[in-house]
Amino acid sequence: MAGKRVALVTGSTSGIGLGIARRLANDGYCVAVHSRTSAEAGHALAAELGDAVYVQADLAEDEDRRRLVHETVAATGRLDVLVNNAGISGTIPHADLQAATPEIWRDLYEVNAIAPFRLVAEAEPHLRAAARAGSPAAVVNVASHAAVRPKGASIPYAASKAALVHTTKLLAVTLAPDIRVNAVAPGLVDTPLTETWEDTRALWRERSPMRRAATPEDIAQCVTALIDSTYISGEVMMADGGLNLT
Ligand code: NAD
């Protein structure tokens, strides 16, 4: 297969996705940058990264999910790695059951659980083609520590990420040996999503063995470790600075 390996990173104009896109570009990938609305920032980032393309798509819409994969491959000619990073959250106290409406449940599931699965479904033939041409293919899903512990910004958010973790394991079995599928489960990460979460930041400073929240670069390092591995599949890499141990 000619040319650089290609990685599609969803939600890559801000936060963790931006850190992953920069890291993969630095590692020699052609990166497909994606965002829902910020096309200007997306084009600017693709220009900054050099060998990169930008595609806009609303991942709540199935037609947009399909178009994202197809436009990426049309522009780059191949797809070796898919990082399902885009996600939505929102704080709802767990005890306020009435506030977690069916509409909130559905919105979170569409973007956090259904979209990553649908992107893998669209990407599968391209990832398999890369693997069969000798370029190991990988999917990394960005889940959350809330997926594996009874924690998180809201119950629907935690449940949507738990669905993503289980989907990761099911797909790892289903798509092997061509495509490895893993997940990263971050604790608190300093990004626009958590800008105002001061109490949570204090918790990480005081209780986590690492004494701080993660940076997007910390999480990008986990993502590249899972991509670069040649044997790990179906794993969920907890990246919470050790908070779960205390
Ligand atoms: P962020 O808000 O900076 O990034 C989220 C990205 O997802 C944005 O680029 C946004 O445009 C994109 N997105 C959301 N809805 C979309 C849609 N319908 N269509 C297309 N794109 C959409 O937040 P972040 O903190 O960088 O989050 C990245 C991922 O990490 C998310 O999946 C989030 O759940 C997960 N995560 C974050 C933390 C944290 O503490 N920041 C912790 C655990 C997991």
PDB file of N, CA, C and O in Angstrom, residues 1 22 25 30 48 50 70 82 96 98 101 130 142 144 146 148 162 168-169 173 189 223 229:
ATOM      1  N   MET A   1       0.851  -1.202   0.000  1.00  0.00           N
ATOM      2  CA  MET A   1       0.000   0.000   0.000  1.00  0.00           C
ATOM      3  C   MET A   1       0.887   1.252   0.000  1.00  0.00           C
ATOM      4  O   MET A   1       1.791   1.370   0.832  1.00  0.00           O
ATOM      5  N   ARG A  22      -2.456  15.708  16.918  1.00  0.00           N
ATOM      6  CA  ARG A  22      -1.085  16.262  16.864  1.00  0.00           C
ATOM      7  C   ARG A  22      -0.049  15.155  17.068  1.00  0.00           C
ATOM      8  O   ARG A  22       0.965  15.096  16.375  1.00  0.00           O
ATOM      9  N   ALA A  25       0.171  12.900  13.962  1.00  0.00           N
ATOM     10  CA  ALA A  25       0.862  13.608  12.864  1.00  0.00           C
ATOM     11  C   ALA A  25       2.363  13.592  13.131  1.00  0.00           C
ATOM     12  O   ALA A  25       3.175  13.344  12.234  1.00  0.00           O
ATOM     13  N   CYS A  30      -0.712  10.436   8.242  1.00  0.00           N
ATOM     14  CA  CYS A  30      -1.593  11.399   7.583  1.00  0.00           C
ATOM     15  C   CYS A  30      -2.878  11.374   8.411  1.00  0.00           C
ATOM     16  O   CYS A  30      -3.479  10.306   8.582  1.00  0.00           O
ATOM     17  N   GLU A  48      -1.942  23.100   9.531  1.00  0.00           N
ATOM     18  CA  GLU A  48      -0.826  23.103  10.500  1.00  0.00           C
ATOM     19  C   GLU A  48      -0.135  21.723  10.544  1.00  0.00           C
ATOM     20  O   GLU A  48       1.093  21.639  10.624  1.00  0.00           O
ATOM     21  N   GLY A  50       0.087  19.579   8.190  1.00  0.00           N
ATOM     22  CA  GLY A  50       0.811  19.268   6.951  1.00  0.00           C
ATOM     23  C   GLY A  50       0.079  18.230   6.148  1.00  0.00           C
ATOM     24  O   GLY A  50      -0.885  18.548   5.454  1.00  0.00           O
ATOM     25  N   HIS A  70     -16.290   7.817   4.023  1.00  0.00           N
ATOM     26  CA  HIS A  70     -16.093   7.785   2.565  1.00  0.00           C
ATOM     27  C   HIS A  70     -15.273   8.978   2.083  1.00  0.00           C
ATOM     28  O   HIS A  70     -14.387   8.826   1.239  1.00  0.00           O
ATOM     29  N   LEU A  82      -8.675   4.078  13.209  1.00  0.00           N
ATOM     30  CA  LEU A  82      -9.851   4.906  13.536  1.00  0.00           C
ATOM     31  C   LEU A  82      -9.822   5.171  15.040  1.00  0.00           C
ATOM     32  O   LEU A  82      -9.789   4.220  15.827  1.00  0.00           O
ATOM     33  N   ASP A  96     -30.854  12.773  41.031  1.00  0.00           N
ATOM     34  CA  ASP A  96     -31.974  13.469  40.394  1.00  0.00           C
ATOM     35  C   ASP A  96     -32.447  12.650  39.190  1.00  0.00           C
ATOM     36  O   ASP A  96     -32.191  12.992  38.031  1.00  0.00           O
ATOM     37  N   GLN A  98     -35.291  12.207  37.755  1.00  0.00           N
ATOM     38  CA  GLN A  98     -36.208  12.827  36.792  1.00  0.00           C
ATOM     39  C   GLN A  98     -35.463  13.705  35.778  1.00  0.00           C
ATOM     40  O   GLN A  98     -35.941  13.912  34.660  1.00  0.00           O
ATOM     41  N   THR A 101     -33.634  12.621  31.459  1.00  0.00           N
ATOM     42  CA  THR A 101     -34.817  12.341  30.626  1.00  0.00           C
ATOM     43  C   THR A 101     -34.493  11.337  29.517  1.00  0.00           C
ATOM     44  O   THR A 101     -33.321  11.173  29.141  1.00  0.00           O
ATOM     45  N   ALA A 130      -6.162  -2.514   4.650  1.00  0.00           N
ATOM     46  CA  ALA A 130      -4.851  -2.068   5.154  1.00  0.00           C
ATOM     47  C   ALA A 130      -4.132  -3.246   5.811  1.00  0.00           C
ATOM     48  O   ALA A 130      -2.952  -3.511   5.542  1.00  0.00           O
ATOM     49  N   VAL A 142     -12.460   6.133  22.758  1.00  0.00           N
ATOM     50  CA  VAL A 142     -12.227   6.905  23.980  1.00  0.00           C
ATOM     51  C   VAL A 142     -13.472   6.769  24.858  1.00  0.00           C
ATOM     52  O   VAL A 142     -14.526   7.347  24.566  1.00  0.00           O
ATOM     53  N   SER A 144     -14.409   6.103  29.225  1.00  0.00           N
ATOM     54  CA  SER A 144     -14.279   6.936  30.430  1.00  0.00           C
ATOM     55  C   SER A 144     -14.140   6.011  31.632  1.00  0.00           C
ATOM     56  O   SER A 144     -14.654   4.880  31.611  1.00  0.00           O
ATOM     57  N   ALA A 146     -15.789   6.403  34.036  1.00  0.00           N
ATOM     58  CA  ALA A 146     -17.193   6.259  34.456  1.00  0.00           C
ATOM     59  C   ALA A 146     -17.851   5.034  33.829  1.00  0.00           C
ATOM     60  O   ALA A 146     -18.924   4.610  34.263  1.00  0.00           O
ATOM     61  N   VAL A 148     -16.522   2.078  33.860  1.00  0.00           N
ATOM     62  CA  VAL A 148     -16.145   0.870  34.597  1.00  0.00           C
ATOM     63  C   VAL A 148     -16.322   1.010  36.110  1.00  0.00           C
ATOM     64  O   VAL A 148     -16.146   0.043  36.841  1.00  0.00           O
ATOM     65  N   ALA A 162     -20.204   2.815  29.145  1.00  0.00           N
ATOM     66  CA  ALA A 162     -20.124   1.380  29.460  1.00  0.00           C
ATOM     67  C   ALA A 162     -20.533   0.569  28.232  1.00  0.00           C
ATOM     68  O   ALA A 162     -19.942  -0.481  27.937  1.00  0.00           O
ATOM     69  N   THR A 168     -16.506  -2.450  22.439  1.00  0.00           N
ATOM     70  CA  THR A 168     -15.071  -2.593  22.143  1.00  0.00           C
ATOM     71  C   THR A 168     -14.666  -4.064  22.220  1.00  0.00           C
ATOM     72  O   THR A 168     -13.996  -4.592  21.326  1.00  0.00           O
ATOM     73  N   LYS A 169     -15.100  -4.734  23.279  1.00  0.00           N
ATOM     74  CA  LYS A 169     -14.708  -6.142  23.481  1.00  0.00           C
ATOM     75  C   LYS A 169     -15.379  -7.044  22.441  1.00  0.00           C
ATOM     76  O   LYS A 169     -14.742  -7.953  21.899  1.00  0.00           O
ATOM     77  N   VAL A 173     -13.360  -9.284  19.332  1.00  0.00           N
ATOM     78  CA  VAL A 173     -13.535 -10.701  18.993  1.00  0.00           C
ATOM     79  C   VAL A 173     -13.957 -10.850  17.533  1.00  0.00           C
ATOM     80  O   VAL A 173     -13.427 -11.669  16.785  1.00  0.00           O
ATOM     81  N   VAL A 189      -9.702  14.910  32.526  1.00  0.00           N
ATOM     82  CA  VAL A 189      -8.716  15.462  31.592  1.00  0.00           C
ATOM     83  C   VAL A 189      -8.996  16.950  31.460  1.00  0.00           C
ATOM     84  O   VAL A 189     -10.165  17.362  31.351  1.00  0.00           O
ATOM     85  N   VAL A 223      -3.309   6.303  23.669  1.00  0.00           N
ATOM     86  CA  VAL A 223      -3.902   5.920  22.375  1.00  0.00           C
ATOM     87  C   VAL A 223      -2.824   5.389  21.438  1.00  0.00           C
ATOM     88  O   VAL A 223      -3.000   4.341  20.802  1.00  0.00           O
ATOM     89  N   SER A 229       0.780  -1.301  19.614  1.00  0.00           N
ATOM     90  CA  SER A 229       0.877  -2.693  20.064  1.00  0.00           C
ATOM     91  C   SER A 229       0.492  -3.614  18.898  1.00  0.00           C
ATOM     92  O   SER A 229      -0.342  -3.266  18.064  1.00  0.00           O
TER      93      SER A 229
END
